[in-house]
CSV table of C-alpha atoms in Angstrom, one decimal:
chain,number,residue,atom,x,y,z
A,1,UNK,CA,16.5,21.0,-5.8
A,2,UNK,CA,13.5,18.9,-6.8
A,3,UNK,CA,12.2,15.9,-4.8
A,4,UNK,CA,11.0,12.6,-5.8
A,5,UNK,CA,9.1,10.1,-3.7
A,6,UNK,CA,9.1,6.6,-5.3
A,7,UNK,CA,5.7,5.1,-3.9
A,8,UNK,CA,5.2,2.4,-6.5
A,9,UNK,CA,5.4,-1.2,-6.3
A,10,UNK,CA,2.8,-3.7,-5.4
A,11,UNK,CA,3.8,-4.0,-1.6
A,12,UNK,CA,4.0,-7.8,-2.1
A,13,UNK,CA,5.9,-8.3,1.4
A,14,UNK,CA,2.7,-6.8,3.0
A,15,UNK,CA,0.2,-8.8,1.1
A,16,UNK,CA,-2.8,-9.6,1.6
A,17,UNK,CA,-3.0,-6.1,3.1
A,18,UNK,CA,-1.8,-4.3,0.1
A,19,UNK,CA,-4.3,-6.2,-2.2
A,20,UNK,CA,-6.7,-3.4,-1.4
A,21,UNK,CA,-4.6,-0.3,-0.4
A,22,UNK,CA,-1.3,1.3,-1.2
A,23,UNK,CA,1.4,0.5,1.2
A,24,UNK,CA,2.2,4.2,1.6
A,25,UNK,CA,-1.4,4.6,3.0
A,26,UNK,CA,-0.9,2.1,5.8
A,27,UNK,CA,-0.7,3.6,9.3
A,28,UNK,CA,2.5,4.1,11.2
A,29,UNK,CA,1.0,5.0,14.6
A,30,UNK,CA,-1.1,8.0,14.1
A,31,UNK,CA,-0.4,8.8,10.3
A,32,UNK,CA,0.0,7.4,6.9
A,33,UNK,CA,3.2,6.0,6.0
A,34,UNK,CA,3.8,8.5,3.1
A,35,UNK,CA,3.7,11.3,5.5
A,36,UNK,CA,7.3,10.3,6.7
A,37,UNK,CA,9.1,10.6,3.4
A,38,UNK,CA,7.2,13.9,2.6
A,39,UNK,CA,8.3,15.3,5.7
A,40,UNK,CA,12.0,14.2,5.0
A,41,UNK,CA,11.8,16.3,1.7
A,42,UNK,CA,10.2,19.2,3.3
A,43,UNK,CA,12.9,19.3,6.1
A,44,UNK,CA,15.5,19.5,3.2
A,45,UNK,CA,13.6,22.7,2.2
A,46,UNK,CA,12.3,21.0,-1.1
A,47,UNK,CA,9.0,22.3,-2.0
A,48,UNK,CA,8.4,20.8,-5.6
A,49,UNK,CA,7.7,17.0,-5.2
A,50,UNK,CA,6.9,14.4,-7.6
A,51,UNK,CA,5.2,11.3,-6.2
A,52,UNK,CA,5.5,8.1,-8.4
A,53,UNK,CA,3.1,5.4,-7.9
A,54,UNK,CA,0.8,2.7,-9.5
A,55,UNK,CA,-2.0,4.2,-11.6
A,56,UNK,CA,-4.7,2.6,-9.2
A,57,UNK,CA,-2.9,4.3,-6.1
A,58,UNK,CA,-2.6,7.8,-7.4
A,59,UNK,CA,-6.3,8.9,-6.7
A,60,UNK,CA,-6.0,7.7,-3.3
A,61,UNK,CA,-2.7,9.5,-2.7
A,62,UNK,CA,-4.0,12.7,-4.2
A,63,UNK,CA,-7.3,12.4,-2.0
A,64,UNK,CA,-4.8,12.5,1.0
A,65,UNK,CA,-2.3,15.0,0.0
A,66,UNK,CA,-3.9,16.9,-2.8
A,67,UNK,CA,-1.5,19.4,-4.7
A,68,UNK,CA,0.2,20.2,-1.6
A,69,UNK,CA,-0.7,23.9,-1.7
A,70,UNK,CA,-2.2,23.8,1.7
A,71,UNK,CA,1.3,23.0,3.0
A,72,UNK,CA,3.0,25.5,1.0
A,73,UNK,CA,4.5,22.9,-1.4
A,74,UNK,CA,3.8,21.6,-4.9
A,75,UNK,CA,2.9,17.9,-5.2
A,76,UNK,CA,2.4,16.3,-8.6
A,77,UNK,CA,1.9,12.6,-9.5
A,78,UNK,CA,3.3,10.4,-12.1
A,79,UNK,CA,2.3,6.8,-13.1
A,80,UNK,CA,4.6,3.8,-12.6
A,81,UNK,CA,2.7,1.1,-14.6
A,82,UNK,CA,5.2,-1.6,-13.8
A,83,UNK,CA,7.9,-1.4,-11.1
A,84,UNK,CA,11.3,-1.6,-12.9
A,85,UNK,CA,13.8,-0.8,-10.3
A,86,UNK,CA,14.5,2.4,-8.3
A,87,UNK,CA,16.6,4.1,-10.9
A,88,UNK,CA,13.4,4.2,-13.2
A,89,UNK,CA,12.3,7.1,-11.1
A,90,UNK,CA,14.9,9.5,-12.6
A,91,UNK,CA,13.6,8.5,-16.2
A,92,UNK,CA,10.0,8.7,-15.2
A,93,UNK,CA,10.6,12.1,-13.4
A,94,UNK,CA,13.1,13.6,-16.0
A,95,UNK,CA,10.7,16.4,-17.0
A,96,UNK,CA,10.1,17.1,-13.3
A,97,UNK,CA,13.8,17.3,-12.5
A,98,UNK,CA,14.5,19.6,-15.6
A,99,UNK,CA,17.9,21.1,-15.2
A,100,UNK,CA,18.1,20.9,-11.4
A,101,UNK,CA,19.5,18.4,-8.8
A,102,UNK,CA,17.2,16.0,-7.1
A,103,UNK,CA,16.5,14.1,-3.8
A,104,UNK,CA,14.9,10.7,-4.1
A,105,UNK,CA,13.3,9.1,-1.0
A,106,UNK,CA,11.5,5.6,-1.0
A,107,UNK,CA,7.9,5.8,0.0
A,108,UNK,CA,8.4,3.2,2.8
A,109,UNK,CA,11.4,4.7,4.5
A,110,UNK,CA,11.3,6.5,7.8
A,111,UNK,CA,14.0,8.8,9.1
A,112,UNK,CA,14.2,10.6,12.5
A,113,UNK,CA,16.9,11.9,14.7
A,114,UNK,CA,18.6,15.1,16.1
A,115,UNK,CA,20.3,17.1,13.4
A,116,UNK,CA,18.5,15.5,10.4
A,117,UNK,CA,17.4,19.1,9.2
A,118,UNK,CA,20.8,20.5,9.4
A,119,UNK,CA,22.3,17.4,7.7
A,120,UNK,CA,20.1,17.6,4.8
A,121,UNK,CA,20.7,21.2,4.4
A,122,UNK,CA,24.4,20.9,4.6
A,123,UNK,CA,24.8,18.3,1.9
A,124,UNK,CA,22.2,19.5,-0.6
A,125,UNK,CA,24.1,22.8,-0.8
A,126,UNK,CA,27.0,23.0,-3.5
A,127,UNK,CA,26.0,19.3,-4.4
A,128,UNK,CA,28.5,17.7,-7.0
A,129,UNK,CA,27.8,14.1,-7.8
A,130,UNK,CA,25.8,12.1,-5.3
A,131,UNK,CA,25.4,11.8,-1.7
A,132,UNK,CA,24.4,8.5,-0.1
A,133,UNK,CA,23.3,7.9,3.4
A,134,UNK,CA,24.5,4.9,5.3
A,135,UNK,CA,23.3,3.3,8.5
A,136,UNK,CA,24.9,0.6,10.5
A,137,UNK,CA,22.9,-2.6,10.6
A,138,UNK,CA,23.3,-6.3,12.0
A,139,UNK,CA,22.3,-7.9,8.6
A,140,UNK,CA,23.9,-5.9,5.8
A,141,UNK,CA,23.4,-8.8,3.4
A,142,UNK,CA,19.9,-7.7,3.0
A,143,UNK,CA,20.8,-4.3,1.7
A,144,UNK,CA,23.0,-2.4,-0.7
A,145,UNK,CA,26.2,-2.0,1.3
A,146,UNK,CA,28.8,0.9,1.3
A,147,UNK,CA,32.4,0.4,2.1
A,148,UNK,CA,34.6,3.2,3.3
A,149,UNK,CA,38.4,3.4,3.8
A,150,UNK,CA,40.2,4.8,6.9
A,151,UNK,CA,39.6,8.4,6.0
A,152,UNK,CA,36.0,7.9,5.4
A,153,UNK,CA,36.1,8.0,1.6
A,154,UNK,CA,33.6,5.7,-0.1
A,155,UNK,CA,35.5,2.9,-1.9
A,156,UNK,CA,32.9,0.4,-2.9
A,157,UNK,CA,29.2,-0.5,-3.3
A,158,UNK,CA,27.6,-4.0,-3.3
A,159,UNK,CA,24.0,-5.0,-3.7
A,160,UNK,CA,22.9,-7.6,-1.1
A,161,UNK,CA,26.4,-9.1,-0.9
A,162,UNK,CA,26.8,-12.7,0.5
A,163,UNK,CA,29.9,-11.5,2.5
A,164,UNK,CA,29.5,-7.8,3.2
A,165,UNK,CA,32.6,-5.7,3.4
A,166,UNK,CA,30.9,-3.5,6.0
A,167,UNK,CA,27.9,-3.1,8.0
A,168,UNK,CA,26.9,0.1,6.4
A,169,UNK,CA,23.5,-0.2,4.7
A,170,UNK,CA,22.6,2.3,2.0
A,171,UNK,CA,19.3,3.9,3.0
A,172,UNK,CA,16.5,4.9,0.9
A,173,UNK,CA,17.4,8.7,0.8
A,174,UNK,CA,19.7,9.9,-2.1
A,175,UNK,CA,20.9,13.3,-3.3
A,176,UNK,CA,22.1,13.7,-6.9
A,177,UNK,CA,23.2,16.4,-9.3
A,178,UNK,CA,21.5,16.7,-12.7
A,179,UNK,CA,23.6,14.1,-14.3
A,180,UNK,CA,21.6,11.4,-12.8
A,181,UNK,CA,19.0,11.5,-15.4
A,182,UNK,CA,21.3,10.7,-18.3
A,183,UNK,CA,23.1,8.1,-16.1
A,184,UNK,CA,20.0,6.3,-15.3
A,185,UNK,CA,19.2,6.2,-19.0
A,186,UNK,CA,22.4,4.5,-19.7
A,187,UNK,CA,22.0,1.8,-16.9
A,188,UNK,CA,21.6,-1.7,-18.3
A,189,UNK,CA,18.7,-3.7,-16.9
A,190,UNK,CA,19.5,-6.4,-14.3
A,191,UNK,CA,18.8,-10.0,-15.0
A,192,UNK,CA,15.3,-9.3,-13.6
A,193,UNK,CA,14.9,-6.6,-16.0
A,194,UNK,CA,15.1,-3.7,-13.6
A,195,UNK,CA,17.3,-0.5,-13.5
A,196,UNK,CA,19.3,-0.9,-10.2
A,197,UNK,CA,20.2,2.2,-8.3
A,198,UNK,CA,23.2,0.6,-7.2
A,199,UNK,CA,24.5,0.8,-10.8
A,200,UNK,CA,23.8,4.4,-10.9
A,201,UNK,CA,25.7,5.0,-7.7
A,202,UNK,CA,28.6,2.9,-9.0
A,203,UNK,CA,28.8,5.2,-12.0
A,204,UNK,CA,29.2,8.1,-9.7
A,205,UNK,CA,31.6,6.2,-7.6
A,206,UNK,CA,33.9,5.3,-10.7
A,207,UNK,CA,34.1,9.0,-11.3
A,208,UNK,CA,34.9,9.6,-7.7
A,209,UNK,CA,31.8,11.7,-7.4
A,210,UNK,CA,30.0,9.7,-4.7
A,211,UNK,CA,30.0,10.5,-0.9
A,212,UNK,CA,28.8,8.4,2.0
A,213,UNK,CA,27.4,10.2,5.0
A,214,UNK,CA,26.7,7.9,8.1
A,215,UNK,CA,23.9,8.5,10.3
A,216,UNK,CA,25.2,8.4,13.8
A,217,UNK,CA,24.1,7.1,17.1
A,218,UNK,CA,20.7,8.3,18.3
A,219,UNK,CA,19.3,8.4,14.8
A,220,UNK,CA,16.7,6.0,13.5
A,221,UNK,CA,16.1,4.7,9.9
A,222,UNK,CA,13.3,2.3,9.6
A,223,UNK,CA,12.2,0.3,6.5
A,224,UNK,CA,8.5,-0.1,6.9
A,225,UNK,CA,8.0,-2.7,4.0
A,226,UNK,CA,7.2,-5.8,5.9
A,227,UNK,CA,4.4,-6.6,8.6
A,228,UNK,CA,7.1,-6.9,11.3
A,229,UNK,CA,9.0,-3.7,10.3
A,230,UNK,CA,5.7,-1.8,9.8
A,231,UNK,CA,4.8,-2.7,13.4
A,232,UNK,CA,8.1,-1.9,14.7
A,233,UNK,CA,8.0,1.5,13.3
A,234,UNK,CA,4.6,2.0,14.7
A,235,UNK,CA,5.9,1.1,18.2
A,236,UNK,CA,8.9,3.3,17.8
A,237,UNK,CA,6.9,6.5,16.8
A,238,UNK,CA,4.2,5.8,19.4
A,239,UNK,CA,6.9,5.6,22.3
A,240,UNK,CA,8.6,8.7,21.1
A,241,UNK,CA,5.4,10.7,20.6
A,242,UNK,CA,3.8,9.6,23.9
A,243,UNK,CA,7.1,10.3,26.0
A,244,UNK,CA,8.0,13.5,24.3
A,245,UNK,CA,4.4,15.0,23.5
A,246,UNK,CA,5.5,15.7,20.0
A,247,UNK,CA,4.4,14.4,16.6
A,248,UNK,CA,6.9,12.8,14.2
A,249,UNK,CA,6.4,13.8,10.6
A,250,UNK,CA,3.6,16.0,11.3
A,251,UNK,CA,3.3,17.8,7.9
A,252,UNK,CA,1.5,20.9,9.2
A,253,UNK,CA,4.0,21.5,11.8
A,254,UNK,CA,6.9,20.9,9.5
A,255,UNK,CA,5.3,23.3,7.1
A,256,UNK,CA,4.9,26.0,9.8
A,257,UNK,CA,8.5,25.6,11.3
A,258,UNK,CA,9.9,25.8,7.8
A,259,UNK,CA,8.2,28.9,6.9
A,260,UNK,CA,6.0,27.5,4.2
A,261,UNK,CA,2.8,28.4,5.7
A,262,UNK,CA,1.8,30.8,8.7
A,263,UNK,CA,0.4,30.1,12.0
A,264,UNK,CA,-3.3,30.9,10.9
A,265,UNK,CA,-3.1,28.5,7.9
A,266,UNK,CA,-1.6,25.8,10.3
A,267,UNK,CA,-4.3,26.3,12.7
A,268,UNK,CA,-7.1,26.0,10.1
A,269,UNK,CA,-5.6,22.8,9.0
A,270,UNK,CA,-5.7,21.4,12.5
A,271,UNK,CA,-9.4,22.6,12.9
A,272,UNK,CA,-10.4,20.3,10.0
A,273,UNK,CA,-9.1,17.3,12.0
A,274,UNK,CA,-10.2,18.7,15.5
A,275,UNK,CA,-12.0,15.5,16.5
A,276,UNK,CA,-8.6,13.7,16.5
A,277,UNK,CA,-5.5,13.9,18.7
A,278,UNK,CA,-3.5,14.8,15.7
A,279,UNK,CA,-5.7,17.8,14.8
A,280,UNK,CA,-5.5,19.0,18.4
A,281,UNK,CA,-1.9,18.8,18.4
A,282,UNK,CA,-1.7,20.7,15.1
A,283,UNK,CA,-3.8,23.6,16.6
A,284,UNK,CA,-1.7,23.6,19.7
A,285,UNK,CA,1.5,23.9,17.7
A,286,UNK,CA,0.0,26.8,15.6
A,287,UNK,CA,-1.2,28.6,18.8
A,288,UNK,CA,2.3,28.2,20.4
A,289,UNK,CA,4.3,29.3,17.5
A,290,UNK,CA,1.9,32.0,16.4
A,291,UNK,CA,1.8,33.6,19.9
């Protein structure tokens, strides 16, 4: 399975901050926002990841993440000159996807909770069709919404409905088989000229090839695309990290625990950041797991 992070867009809800810097480089507590979707794909055991971003943002993202080899993964970059909907990612990334399945994650989404690793691995195996992830919210009219029947089968999808049929928001994490590339190419642009991912998902639903997996209690999904939600995400991460003494979305630790790099390599990465608490943590993890 290949991975795509859609890190494009103008970050208009965060302006004027994003007039000078990519939204994905803004801090969520002690690390850049893009660390969180990268870690989500790494936890799904995905090592070949394409980052799609505006042309002016790619040099900054590359400076931060490089080609990923230090983490035992491959990171490549593709330009999105004009944001034209989420489904555009599959057309832009068609060569990257090749003949494989693909996981798409939005660059401003944060996922955290027990069992996340097992859930991702479970649903990427023997993938047929698409797997969507739902999360109960109090304001479903702001999101794409999935409706399930009594047996838990997905029966409808709506985009920002005035009267939602359920409270299950479709999160910014999607798993697709290889058919998604051709399906995306056949999607008609919306009135705003965008290729809506809900239309892609409806195609799978019409063929009875779409599943909705609901994140349960104790799981957190955060969309850090507004000043308020960005601040809330930072508070959430800070509280957990301070109380538990761990780092959420620490890429070096994820790479080590997934077996992408060894403890010595992890320790060297931490040493480069040794003047920060983050670097000290990476070295401590490397020493603990390498003992």
